[in-house]
mmCIF file of N, CA, C and O in Angstrom:
data_model
loop_
_atom_site.group_PDB
_atom_site.id
_atom_site.type_symbol
_atom_site.label_atom_id
_atom_site.label_comp_id
_atom_site.label_asym_id
_atom_site.label_seq_id
_atom_site.Cartn_x
_atom_site.Cartn_y
_atom_site.Cartn_z
ATOM 1 N N UNK O 21 0.361 3.256 14.566
ATOM 2 C CA UNK O 21 0.081 2.276 13.440
ATOM 3 C C UNK O 21 0.285 0.923 14.077
ATOM 4 O O UNK O 21 1.371 0.563 14.583
ATOM 5 N N UNK O 22 -0.723 0.030 14.050
ATOM 6 C CA UNK O 22 -0.600 -1.200 14.632
ATOM 7 C C UNK O 22 0.239 -2.168 13.903
ATOM 8 O O UNK O 22 0.210 -2.180 12.595
ATOM 9 N N UNK O 23 0.880 -3.099 14.597
ATOM 10 C CA UNK O 23 1.768 -4.097 13.814
ATOM 11 C C UNK O 23 1.154 -5.415 14.120
ATOM 12 O O UNK O 23 0.975 -5.866 15.255
ATOM 13 N N UNK O 24 0.679 -6.011 12.967
ATOM 14 C CA UNK O 24 -0.107 -7.357 13.235
ATOM 15 C C UNK O 24 0.614 -8.497 12.475
ATOM 16 O O UNK O 24 1.154 -8.320 11.476
ATOM 17 N N UNK O 25 0.700 -9.733 13.210
ATOM 18 C CA UNK O 25 1.349 -10.755 12.665
ATOM 19 C C UNK O 25 0.422 -11.923 13.006
ATOM 20 O O UNK O 25 -0.564 -11.814 13.874
ATOM 21 N N UNK O 26 0.668 -13.149 12.566
ATOM 22 C CA UNK O 26 0.062 -14.311 12.965
ATOM 23 C C UNK O 26 -1.419 -14.259 12.607
ATOM 24 O O UNK O 26 -1.818 -13.722 11.478
ATOM 25 N N UNK O 27 -2.327 -14.941 13.375
ATOM 26 C CA UNK O 27 -3.674 -15.124 12.891
ATOM 27 C C UNK O 27 -4.481 -13.805 12.932
ATOM 28 O O UNK O 27 -5.545 -13.766 12.312
ATOM 29 N N UNK O 28 -3.982 -12.717 13.480
ATOM 30 C CA UNK O 28 -4.810 -11.475 13.679
ATOM 31 C C UNK O 28 -4.637 -10.735 12.149
ATOM 32 O O UNK O 28 -5.812 -10.138 11.761
ATOM 33 N N UNK O 29 -3.744 -10.886 11.370
ATOM 34 C CA UNK O 29 -3.735 -10.300 10.177
ATOM 35 C C UNK O 29 -4.709 -10.813 9.125
ATOM 36 O O UNK O 29 -5.594 -9.922 8.505
ATOM 37 N N UNK O 30 -4.933 -12.137 8.940
ATOM 38 C CA UNK O 30 -6.058 -12.535 7.981
ATOM 39 C C UNK O 30 -7.427 -12.080 8.443
ATOM 40 O O UNK O 30 -8.248 -11.738 7.728
ATOM 41 N N UNK O 31 -7.562 -11.999 9.716
ATOM 42 C CA UNK O 31 -8.885 -11.465 10.285
ATOM 43 C C UNK O 31 -9.129 -10.052 9.972
ATOM 44 O O UNK O 31 -10.204 -9.597 9.556
ATOM 45 N N UNK O 32 -8.113 -9.182 10.083
ATOM 46 C CA UNK O 32 -8.121 -7.861 9.777
ATOM 47 C C UNK O 32 -8.519 -7.732 8.319
ATOM 48 O O UNK O 32 -9.280 -6.831 7.992
ATOM 49 N N UNK O 33 -7.692 -8.453 7.490
ATOM 50 C CA UNK O 33 -7.947 -8.322 6.046
ATOM 51 C C UNK O 33 -9.406 -8.642 5.683
ATOM 52 O O UNK O 33 -9.968 -8.001 4.811
ATOM 53 N N UNK O 34 -9.983 -9.712 6.237
ATOM 54 C CA UNK O 34 -11.298 -10.076 6.040
ATOM 55 C C UNK O 34 -12.189 -8.920 6.471
ATOM 56 O O UNK O 34 -13.241 -8.639 5.739
ATOM 57 N N UNK O 35 -12.023 -8.389 7.625
ATOM 58 C CA UNK O 35 -12.822 -7.251 8.134
ATOM 59 C C UNK O 35 -12.872 -6.102 7.150
ATOM 60 O O UNK O 35 -13.843 -5.433 6.938
ATOM 61 N N UNK O 36 -11.564 -5.698 6.701
ATOM 62 C CA UNK O 36 -11.416 -4.610 5.710
ATOM 63 C C UNK O 36 -12.201 -5.005 4.522
ATOM 64 O O UNK O 36 -13.034 -3.993 3.973
ATOM 65 N N UNK O 37 -12.035 -6.113 3.949
ATOM 66 C CA UNK O 37 -12.813 -6.528 2.776
ATOM 67 C C UNK O 37 -14.399 -6.364 2.927
ATOM 68 O O UNK O 37 -15.071 -5.815 2.124
ATOM 69 N N UNK O 38 -14.852 -6.859 4.009
ATOM 70 C CA UNK O 38 -16.326 -6.768 4.275
ATOM 71 C C UNK O 38 -16.741 -5.294 4.483
ATOM 72 O O UNK O 38 -17.965 -5.231 4.356
ATOM 73 N N UNK O 39 -15.917 -4.499 4.781
ATOM 74 C CA UNK O 39 -16.232 -3.063 5.007
ATOM 75 C C UNK O 39 -15.984 -2.216 3.752
ATOM 76 O O UNK O 39 -16.093 -0.989 3.890
ATOM 77 N N UNK O 40 -15.692 -2.968 2.744
ATOM 78 C CA UNK O 40 -15.429 -2.228 1.293
ATOM 79 C C UNK O 40 -14.356 -1.316 1.472
ATOM 80 O O UNK O 40 -14.235 -0.196 0.856
ATOM 81 N N UNK O 41 -13.257 -1.568 2.295
ATOM 82 C CA UNK O 41 -11.979 -0.775 2.379
ATOM 83 C C UNK O 41 -10.956 -1.596 1.566
ATOM 84 O O UNK O 41 -10.663 -2.721 1.762
ATOM 85 N N UNK O 42 -10.435 -0.826 0.509
ATOM 86 C CA UNK O 42 -9.441 -1.402 -0.320
ATOM 87 C C UNK O 42 -8.107 -1.540 0.304
ATOM 88 O O UNK O 42 -7.563 -0.745 0.988
ATOM 89 N N UNK O 43 -7.456 -2.658 0.324
ATOM 90 C CA UNK O 43 -6.089 -2.953 0.871
ATOM 91 C C UNK O 43 -5.051 -2.785 -0.155
ATOM 92 O O UNK O 43 -5.177 -3.338 -1.310
ATOM 93 N N UNK O 44 -3.984 -1.961 0.146
ATOM 94 C CA UNK O 44 -2.971 -1.726 -0.748
ATOM 95 C C UNK O 44 -1.587 -2.237 0.054
ATOM 96 O O UNK O 44 -1.339 -1.857 1.053
ATOM 97 N N UNK O 45 -0.907 -3.107 -0.610
ATOM 98 C CA UNK O 45 0.426 -3.673 -0.017
ATOM 99 C C UNK O 45 1.519 -3.021 -0.714
ATOM 100 O O UNK O 45 1.658 -3.127 -1.946
ATOM 101 N N UNK O 46 2.348 -2.343 0.086
ATOM 102 C CA UNK O 46 3.644 -1.847 -0.417
ATOM 103 C C UNK O 46 4.479 -2.970 -0.714
ATOM 104 O O UNK O 46 4.412 -4.020 -0.105
ATOM 105 N N UNK O 47 5.121 -2.859 -1.917
ATOM 106 C CA UNK O 47 5.863 -3.982 -2.442
ATOM 107 C C UNK O 47 7.195 -3.565 -2.978
ATOM 108 O O UNK O 47 7.253 -2.391 -3.640
ATOM 109 N N UNK O 48 8.266 -4.381 -2.915
ATOM 110 C CA UNK O 48 9.442 -4.189 -3.523
ATOM 111 C C UNK O 48 9.550 -4.902 -4.924
ATOM 112 O O UNK O 48 10.556 -4.606 -5.691
ATOM 113 N N UNK O 49 8.506 -5.552 -5.245
ATOM 114 C CA UNK O 49 8.671 -6.344 -6.555
ATOM 115 C C UNK O 49 7.320 -6.366 -7.199
ATOM 116 O O UNK O 49 6.220 -6.059 -6.734
ATOM 117 N N UNK O 50 7.309 -6.592 -8.527
ATOM 118 C CA UNK O 50 6.154 -6.905 -9.364
ATOM 119 C C UNK O 50 5.863 -8.375 -9.345
ATOM 120 O O UNK O 50 6.575 -9.159 -9.064
ATOM 121 N N UNK O 51 4.521 -8.550 -9.639
ATOM 122 C CA UNK O 51 4.098 -10.008 -9.755
ATOM 123 C C UNK O 51 3.463 -10.059 -11.079
ATOM 124 O O UNK O 51 2.851 -9.028 -11.656
ATOM 125 N N UNK O 52 3.589 -11.173 -11.886
ATOM 126 C CA UNK O 52 3.092 -11.382 -13.109
ATOM 127 C C UNK O 52 1.542 -11.186 -13.062
ATOM 128 O O UNK O 52 0.925 -10.617 -14.058
ATOM 129 N N UNK O 53 0.828 -11.604 -12.183
ATOM 130 C CA UNK O 53 -0.613 -11.604 -12.005
ATOM 131 C C UNK O 53 -1.043 -10.404 -11.265
ATOM 132 O O UNK O 53 -2.294 -10.079 -11.359
ATOM 133 N N UNK O 54 -0.240 -9.587 -10.686
ATOM 134 C CA UNK O 54 -0.629 -8.397 -10.018
ATOM 135 C C UNK O 54 0.450 -7.328 -10.014
ATOM 136 O O UNK O 54 1.262 -7.194 -9.038
ATOM 137 N N UNK O 55 0.683 -6.630 -11.087
ATOM 138 C CA UNK O 55 1.768 -5.669 -11.164
ATOM 139 C C UNK O 55 1.503 -4.508 -10.276
ATOM 140 O O UNK O 55 0.410 -4.233 -9.997
ATOM 141 N N UNK O 56 2.711 -4.049 -9.699
ATOM 142 C CA UNK O 56 2.582 -2.795 -8.750
ATOM 143 C C UNK O 56 2.178 -1.560 -9.350
ATOM 144 O O UNK O 56 2.637 -1.308 -10.481
ATOM 145 N N UNK O 57 1.258 -0.850 -8.759
ATOM 146 C CA UNK O 57 0.926 0.449 -9.139
ATOM 147 C C UNK O 57 1.807 1.523 -8.544
ATOM 148 O O UNK O 57 2.428 1.318 -7.491
ATOM 149 N N UNK O 58 1.948 2.578 -9.199
ATOM 150 C CA UNK O 58 2.679 3.841 -8.721
ATOM 151 C C UNK O 58 1.698 4.543 -7.800
ATOM 152 O O UNK O 58 0.490 4.447 -7.887
ATOM 153 N N UNK O 59 2.221 5.309 -6.752
ATOM 154 C CA UNK O 59 1.310 6.064 -5.891
ATOM 155 C C UNK O 59 0.272 6.762 -6.496
ATOM 156 O O UNK O 59 -0.875 6.990 -6.077
ATOM 157 N N UNK O 60 0.591 7.514 -7.662
ATOM 158 C CA UNK O 60 -0.528 8.499 -8.267
ATOM 159 C C UNK O 60 -1.442 7.641 -9.043
ATOM 160 O O UNK O 60 -2.473 8.267 -9.669
ATOM 161 N N UNK O 61 -1.318 6.292 -9.235
ATOM 162 C CA UNK O 61 -2.313 5.494 -9.952
ATOM 163 C C UNK O 61 -3.464 5.005 -9.066
ATOM 164 O O UNK O 61 -4.330 4.438 -9.526
ATOM 165 N N UNK O 62 -3.288 5.396 -7.797
ATOM 166 C CA UNK O 62 -4.198 4.960 -6.652
ATOM 167 C C UNK O 62 -5.237 6.087 -6.493
ATOM 168 O O UNK O 62 -4.784 7.216 -6.448
ATOM 169 N N UNK O 63 -6.503 5.736 -6.283
ATOM 170 C CA UNK O 63 -7.573 6.732 -5.985
ATOM 171 C C UNK O 63 -7.481 6.835 -4.423
ATOM 172 O O UNK O 63 -8.202 6.040 -3.664
ATOM 173 N N UNK O 64 -6.735 7.624 -3.718
ATOM 174 C CA UNK O 64 -6.603 7.871 -2.383
ATOM 175 C C UNK O 64 -7.776 8.515 -1.658
ATOM 176 O O UNK O 64 -7.798 8.523 -0.466
ATOM 177 N N UNK O 65 -8.702 8.974 -2.481
ATOM 178 C CA UNK O 65 -9.881 9.661 -1.914
ATOM 179 C C UNK O 65 -10.953 8.509 -1.581
ATOM 180 O O UNK O 65 -11.945 8.802 -0.833
ATOM 181 N N UNK O 66 -10.746 7.351 -1.931
ATOM 182 C CA UNK O 66 -11.607 6.106 -1.433
ATOM 183 C C UNK O 66 -11.086 5.600 -0.215
ATOM 184 O O UNK O 66 -9.936 5.853 0.114
ATOM 185 N N UNK O 67 -11.821 4.902 0.515
ATOM 186 C CA UNK O 67 -11.270 4.132 1.751
ATOM 187 C C UNK O 67 -10.318 3.138 1.359
ATOM 188 O O UNK O 67 -10.444 2.268 0.706
ATOM 189 N N UNK O 68 -9.063 3.405 1.958
ATOM 190 C CA UNK O 68 -7.997 2.438 1.735
ATOM 191 C C UNK O 68 -7.270 2.115 3.022
ATOM 192 O O UNK O 68 -7.168 2.954 4.058
ATOM 193 N N UNK O 69 -6.695 0.960 3.177
ATOM 194 C CA UNK O 69 -5.798 0.624 4.104
ATOM 195 C C UNK O 69 -4.394 0.278 3.623
ATOM 196 O O UNK O 69 -4.314 -0.541 2.657
ATOM 197 N N UNK O 70 -3.365 0.868 4.080
ATOM 198 C CA UNK O 70 -2.037 0.696 3.557
ATOM 199 C C UNK O 70 -1.363 -0.276 4.385
ATOM 200 O O UNK O 70 -1.121 -0.173 5.637
ATOM 201 N N UNK O 71 -0.822 -1.266 3.846
ATOM 202 C CA UNK O 71 -0.084 -2.370 4.455
ATOM 203 C C UNK O 71 1.388 -2.242 4.146
ATOM 204 O O UNK O 71 1.882 -2.131 2.898
ATOM 205 N N UNK O 72 2.332 -1.990 5.186
ATOM 206 C CA UNK O 72 3.771 -1.575 4.958
ATOM 207 C C UNK O 72 4.474 -2.682 5.663
ATOM 208 O O UNK O 72 4.327 -2.903 6.841
ATOM 209 N N UNK O 73 5.450 -3.367 5.054
ATOM 210 C CA UNK O 73 6.352 -4.376 5.707
ATOM 211 C C UNK O 73 7.468 -3.733 6.221
ATOM 212 O O UNK O 73 7.714 -2.514 6.388
ATOM 213 N N UNK O 74 8.369 -4.574 6.718
ATOM 214 C CA UNK O 74 9.651 -4.086 7.424
ATOM 215 C C UNK O 74 10.740 -3.861 6.332
ATOM 216 O O UNK O 74 10.514 -4.131 5.079
ATOM 217 N N UNK O 75 11.880 -3.052 6.669
ATOM 218 C CA UNK O 75 12.819 -2.716 5.819
ATOM 219 C C UNK O 75 13.602 -3.816 5.119
ATOM 220 O O UNK O 75 13.900 -3.792 4.034
ATOM 221 N N UNK O 76 13.773 -4.998 5.850
ATOM 222 C CA UNK O 76 14.544 -6.070 5.336
ATOM 223 C C UNK O 76 13.882 -6.941 4.286
ATOM 224 O O UNK O 76 14.237 -7.086 3.222
ATOM 225 N N UNK O 77 12.657 -7.409 4.686
ATOM 226 C CA UNK O 77 11.958 -8.436 3.928
ATOM 227 C C UNK O 77 10.662 -7.885 3.341
ATOM 228 O O UNK O 77 10.085 -8.527 2.438
ATOM 229 N N UNK O 78 10.199 -6.663 3.719
ATOM 230 C CA UNK O 78 8.891 -6.260 3.239
ATOM 231 C C UNK O 78 7.730 -6.990 3.801
ATOM 232 O O UNK O 78 7.918 -7.637 4.860
ATOM 233 N N UNK O 79 6.623 -7.089 3.113
ATOM 234 C CA UNK O 79 5.540 -7.930 3.535
ATOM 235 C C UNK O 79 5.692 -9.298 3.060
ATOM 236 O O UNK O 79 6.216 -9.556 2.010
ATOM 237 N N UNK O 80 5.087 -10.269 3.804
ATOM 238 C CA UNK O 80 5.156 -11.672 3.248
ATOM 239 C C UNK O 80 4.370 -11.819 1.968
ATOM 240 O O UNK O 80 3.371 -11.015 1.746
ATOM 241 N N UNK O 81 4.792 -12.646 1.102
ATOM 242 C CA UNK O 81 4.221 -12.708 -0.274
ATOM 243 C C UNK O 81 2.695 -13.103 -0.170
ATOM 244 O O UNK O 81 1.888 -12.487 -0.849
ATOM 245 N N UNK O 82 2.321 -13.888 0.819
ATOM 246 C CA UNK O 82 0.924 -14.209 0.984
ATOM 247 C C UNK O 82 -0.017 -12.957 1.303
ATOM 248 O O UNK O 82 -1.078 -12.836 0.904
ATOM 249 N N UNK O 83 0.543 -12.059 2.119
ATOM 250 C CA UNK O 83 -0.058 -10.764 2.467
ATOM 251 C C UNK O 83 -0.196 -9.868 1.146
ATOM 252 O O UNK O 83 -1.260 -9.416 0.844
ATOM 253 N N UNK O 84 0.954 -9.858 0.319
ATOM 254 C CA UNK O 84 0.800 -9.078 -0.802
ATOM 255 C C UNK O 84 -0.156 -9.686 -1.831
ATOM 256 O O UNK O 84 -0.874 -8.869 -2.484
ATOM 257 N N UNK O 85 -0.230 -10.954 -1.950
ATOM 258 C CA UNK O 85 -1.188 -11.549 -2.833
ATOM 259 C C UNK O 85 -2.627 -11.352 -2.419
ATOM 260 O O UNK O 85 -3.466 -11.188 -3.203
ATOM 261 N N UNK O 86 -2.864 -11.272 -1.112
ATOM 262 C CA UNK O 86 -4.260 -11.083 -0.580
ATOM 263 C C UNK O 86 -4.709 -9.671 -0.761
ATOM 264 O O UNK O 86 -5.939 -9.543 -0.447
ATOM 265 N N UNK O 87 -3.830 -8.651 -0.838
ATOM 266 C CA UNK O 87 -4.238 -7.328 -0.987
ATOM 267 C C UNK O 87 -4.940 -7.055 -2.289
ATOM 268 O O UNK O 87 -4.806 -7.798 -3.253
ATOM 269 N N UNK O 88 -5.749 -6.109 -2.267
ATOM 270 C CA UNK O 88 -6.472 -5.697 -3.602
ATOM 271 C C UNK O 88 -5.557 -5.252 -4.734
ATOM 272 O O UNK O 88 -5.822 -5.391 -5.852
ATOM 273 N N UNK O 89 -4.483 -4.557 -4.206
ATOM 274 C CA UNK O 89 -3.401 -4.087 -5.196
ATOM 275 C C UNK O 89 -2.137 -3.923 -4.439
ATOM 276 O O UNK O 89 -2.030 -3.796 -3.248
ATOM 277 N N UNK O 90 -1.011 -4.047 -5.296
ATOM 278 C CA UNK O 90 0.278 -3.771 -4.886
ATOM 279 C C UNK O 90 0.672 -2.443 -5.201
ATOM 280 O O UNK O 90 0.333 -1.944 -6.251
ATOM 281 N N UNK O 91 1.484 -1.753 -4.351
ATOM 282 C CA UNK O 91 1.897 -0.372 -4.696
ATOM 283 C C UNK O 91 3.334 -0.348 -4.456
ATOM 284 O O UNK O 91 3.883 -0.765 -3.506
ATOM 285 N N UNK O 92 4.021 0.393 -5.472
ATOM 286 C CA UNK O 92 5.434 0.516 -5.330
ATOM 287 C C UNK O 92 5.851 2.074 -5.704
ATOM 288 O O UNK O 92 5.391 2.582 -6.621
ATOM 289 N N UNK O 93 6.817 2.540 -4.953
ATOM 290 C CA UNK O 93 7.407 3.859 -5.184
ATOM 291 C C UNK O 93 8.473 3.730 -6.276
ATOM 292 O O UNK O 93 9.476 3.030 -6.003
ATOM 293 N N UNK O 94 8.272 4.307 -7.476
ATOM 294 C CA UNK O 94 9.345 4.155 -8.437
ATOM 295 C C UNK O 94 10.565 4.993 -7.993
ATOM 296 O O UNK O 94 10.509 6.162 -7.534
ATOM 297 N N UNK O 95 11.762 4.262 -8.145
ATOM 298 C CA UNK O 95 13.076 5.008 -7.695
ATOM 299 C C UNK O 95 14.123 4.890 -8.795
ATOM 300 O O UNK O 95 14.069 3.904 -9.629
ATOM 301 N N UNK O 96 14.991 5.790 -8.831
ATOM 302 C CA UNK O 96 15.965 5.809 -9.733
ATOM 303 C C UNK O 96 16.988 4.472 -9.470
ATOM 304 O O UNK O 96 17.080 4.013 -8.473
ATOM 305 N N UNK O 97 17.715 4.198 -10.450
ATOM 306 C CA UNK O 97 18.708 3.099 -10.362
ATOM 307 C C UNK O 97 19.647 3.255 -9.217
ATOM 308 O O UNK O 97 20.064 4.383 -8.837
ATOM 309 N N UNK O 98 20.090 2.237 -8.604
ATOM 310 C CA UNK O 98 20.918 2.254 -7.502
ATOM 311 C C UNK O 98 20.234 2.092 -6.209
ATOM 312 O O UNK O 98 20.827 1.858 -5.181
ATOM 313 N N UNK O 99 19.028 2.614 -6.028
ATOM 314 C CA UNK O 99 18.341 2.633 -4.753
ATOM 315 C C UNK O 99 17.439 1.525 -4.811
ATOM 316 O O UNK O 99 16.430 1.515 -5.596
ATOM 317 N N UNK O 100 17.589 0.671 -3.959
ATOM 318 C CA UNK O 100 16.789 -0.579 -3.958
ATOM 319 C C UNK O 100 15.353 -0.377 -3.211
ATOM 320 O O UNK O 100 14.261 -0.711 -3.623
ATOM 321 N N UNK O 101 15.405 0.304 -2.076
ATOM 322 C CA UNK O 101 14.202 0.540 -1.294
ATOM 323 C C UNK O 101 14.437 1.771 -0.374
ATOM 324 O O UNK O 101 15.470 2.049 -0.016
ATOM 325 N N UNK O 102 13.300 2.258 0.187
ATOM 326 C CA UNK O 102 13.214 2.995 1.275
ATOM 327 C C UNK O 102 13.005 2.412 2.520
ATOM 328 O O UNK O 102 12.429 1.323 2.634
ATOM 329 N N UNK O 103 13.366 2.988 3.715
ATOM 330 C CA UNK O 103 12.935 2.331 4.988
ATOM 331 C C UNK O 103 11.322 2.525 5.157
ATOM 332 O O UNK O 103 10.786 3.225 4.383
ATOM 333 N N UNK O 104 10.746 1.713 5.920
ATOM 334 C CA UNK O 104 9.296 1.625 6.016
ATOM 335 C C UNK O 104 8.703 3.017 6.337
ATOM 336 O O UNK O 104 7.754 3.391 5.773
ATOM 337 N N UNK O 105 9.308 3.810 7.234
ATOM 338 C CA UNK O 105 8.665 5.027 7.648
ATOM 339 C C UNK O 105 8.910 6.062 6.566
ATOM 340 O O UNK O 105 7.798 6.794 6.243
ATOM 341 N N UNK O 106 9.935 6.140 5.769
ATOM 342 C CA UNK O 106 10.043 6.975 4.640
ATOM 343 C C UNK O 106 9.069 6.667 3.569
ATOM 344 O O UNK O 106 8.521 7.377 2.911
ATOM 345 N N UNK O 107 8.981 5.265 3.229
ATOM 346 C CA UNK O 107 8.006 4.851 2.209
ATOM 347 C C UNK O 107 6.626 5.237 2.642
ATOM 348 O O UNK O 107 5.795 5.757 1.728
ATOM 349 N N UNK O 108 6.181 5.013 3.828
ATOM 350 C CA UNK O 108 4.914 5.334 4.172
ATOM 351 C C UNK O 108 4.580 6.825 4.186
ATOM 352 O O UNK O 108 3.604 7.311 3.763
ATOM 353 N N UNK O 109 5.604 7.733 4.498
ATOM 354 C CA UNK O 109 5.569 9.069 4.440
ATOM 355 C C UNK O 109 5.285 9.502 2.909
ATOM 356 O O UNK O 109 4.404 10.398 2.687
ATOM 357 N N UNK O 110 5.957 8.994 1.949
ATOM 358 C CA UNK O 110 5.762 9.299 0.675
ATOM 359 C C UNK O 110 4.251 8.899 0.171
ATOM 360 O O UNK O 110 3.696 9.666 -0.576
ATOM 361 N N UNK O 111 3.872 7.731 0.489
ATOM 362 C CA UNK O 111 2.557 7.376 0.187
ATOM 363 C C UNK O 111 1.386 8.172 0.824
ATOM 364 O O UNK O 111 0.491 8.675 0.192
ATOM 365 N N UNK O 112 1.697 8.573 2.145
ATOM 366 C CA UNK O 112 0.655 9.495 2.731
ATOM 367 C C UNK O 112 0.676 10.824 2.231
ATOM 368 O O UNK O 112 -0.270 11.458 2.123
ATOM 369 N N UNK O 113 1.839 11.267 1.670
ATOM 370 C CA UNK O 113 1.918 12.564 1.079
ATOM 371 C C UNK O 113 1.024 12.651 -0.179
ATOM 372 O O UNK O 113 0.193 13.426 -0.464
ATOM 373 N N UNK O 114 1.122 11.480 -0.976
ATOM 374 C CA UNK O 114 0.251 11.439 -2.266
ATOM 375 C C UNK O 114 -1.189 11.303 -1.880
ATOM 376 O O UNK O 114 -2.112 12.050 -2.502
ATOM 377 N N UNK O 115 -1.573 10.617 -0.769
ATOM 378 C CA UNK O 115 -2.905 10.604 -0.373
ATOM 379 C C UNK O 115 -3.436 11.941 0.081
ATOM 380 O O UNK O 115 -4.563 12.390 -0.306
ATOM 381 N N UNK O 116 -2.599 12.667 0.869
ATOM 382 C CA UNK O 116 -3.106 14.053 1.186
ATOM 383 C C UNK O 116 -3.127 14.884 0.023
ATOM 384 O O UNK O 116 -3.971 15.898 0.043
ATOM 385 N N UNK O 117 -2.281 14.914 -0.907
ATOM 386 C CA UNK O 117 -2.269 15.741 -2.037
ATOM 387 C C UNK O 117 -3.516 15.458 -2.809
ATOM 388 O O UNK O 117 -4.193 16.479 -3.115
ATOM 389 N N UNK O 118 -3.846 14.222 -2.895
ATOM 390 C CA UNK O 118 -5.185 14.040 -3.730
ATOM 391 C C UNK O 118 -6.393 14.483 -3.053
ATOM 392 O O UNK O 118 -7.356 15.128 -3.519
ATOM 393 N N UNK O 119 -6.326 14.163 -1.593
ATOM 394 C CA UNK O 119 -7.531 14.612 -0.942
ATOM 395 C C UNK O 119 -7.772 16.120 -0.657
ATOM 396 O O UNK O 119 -8.788 16.539 -0.501
ATOM 397 N N UNK O 120 -6.558 16.761 -0.719
ATOM 398 C CA UNK O 120 -6.522 18.302 -0.634
ATOM 399 C C UNK O 120 -7.046 18.941 -1.934
ATOM 400 O O UNK O 120 -7.306 20.112 -1.884
ATOM 401 N N UNK O 121 -7.161 18.189 -3.092
ATOM 402 C CA UNK O 121 -7.540 18.826 -4.288
ATOM 403 C C UNK O 121 -9.079 18.680 -4.609
ATOM 404 O O UNK O 121 -9.541 19.190 -5.499
ATOM 405 N N UNK O 122 -9.736 18.106 -3.637
ATOM 406 C CA UNK O 122 -11.214 17.857 -3.759
ATOM 407 C C UNK O 122 -11.984 19.085 -3.553
ATOM 408 O O UNK O 122 -11.466 19.922 -2.645
ATOM 409 N N UNK O 123 -12.939 19.498 -4.307
ATOM 410 C CA UNK O 123 -13.769 20.656 -4.061
ATOM 411 C C UNK O 123 -14.388 20.643 -2.801
ATOM 412 O O UNK O 123 -14.880 19.579 -2.368
ATOM 413 N N UNK O 124 -14.515 21.852 -2.078
ATOM 414 C CA UNK O 124 -15.243 21.785 -0.833
ATOM 415 C C UNK O 124 -16.737 22.119 -0.955
ATOM 416 O O UNK O 124 -17.090 22.829 -1.807
#
């Protein structure tokens, strides 16, 4: 999984958009203009790129705003967040679950 920062990230986001690949930003917070979706509210059978931030700060706000959608894993009270690898695993599991239910 590549780690991109600086000027490479906006270039990648533009390339994904021009290729009709939906970008999903993992988020710790909701935004008034872009509420976060639950993993099962996403159509993982379409081309998507998942953006995951670090454990401490998550993704920069400008990256979250530039994504097509924010995604957040609902958790019970007392648990603030998962580490990046655990969060990605949960999201990839939902993607695999949806993709494996497609008729062959």
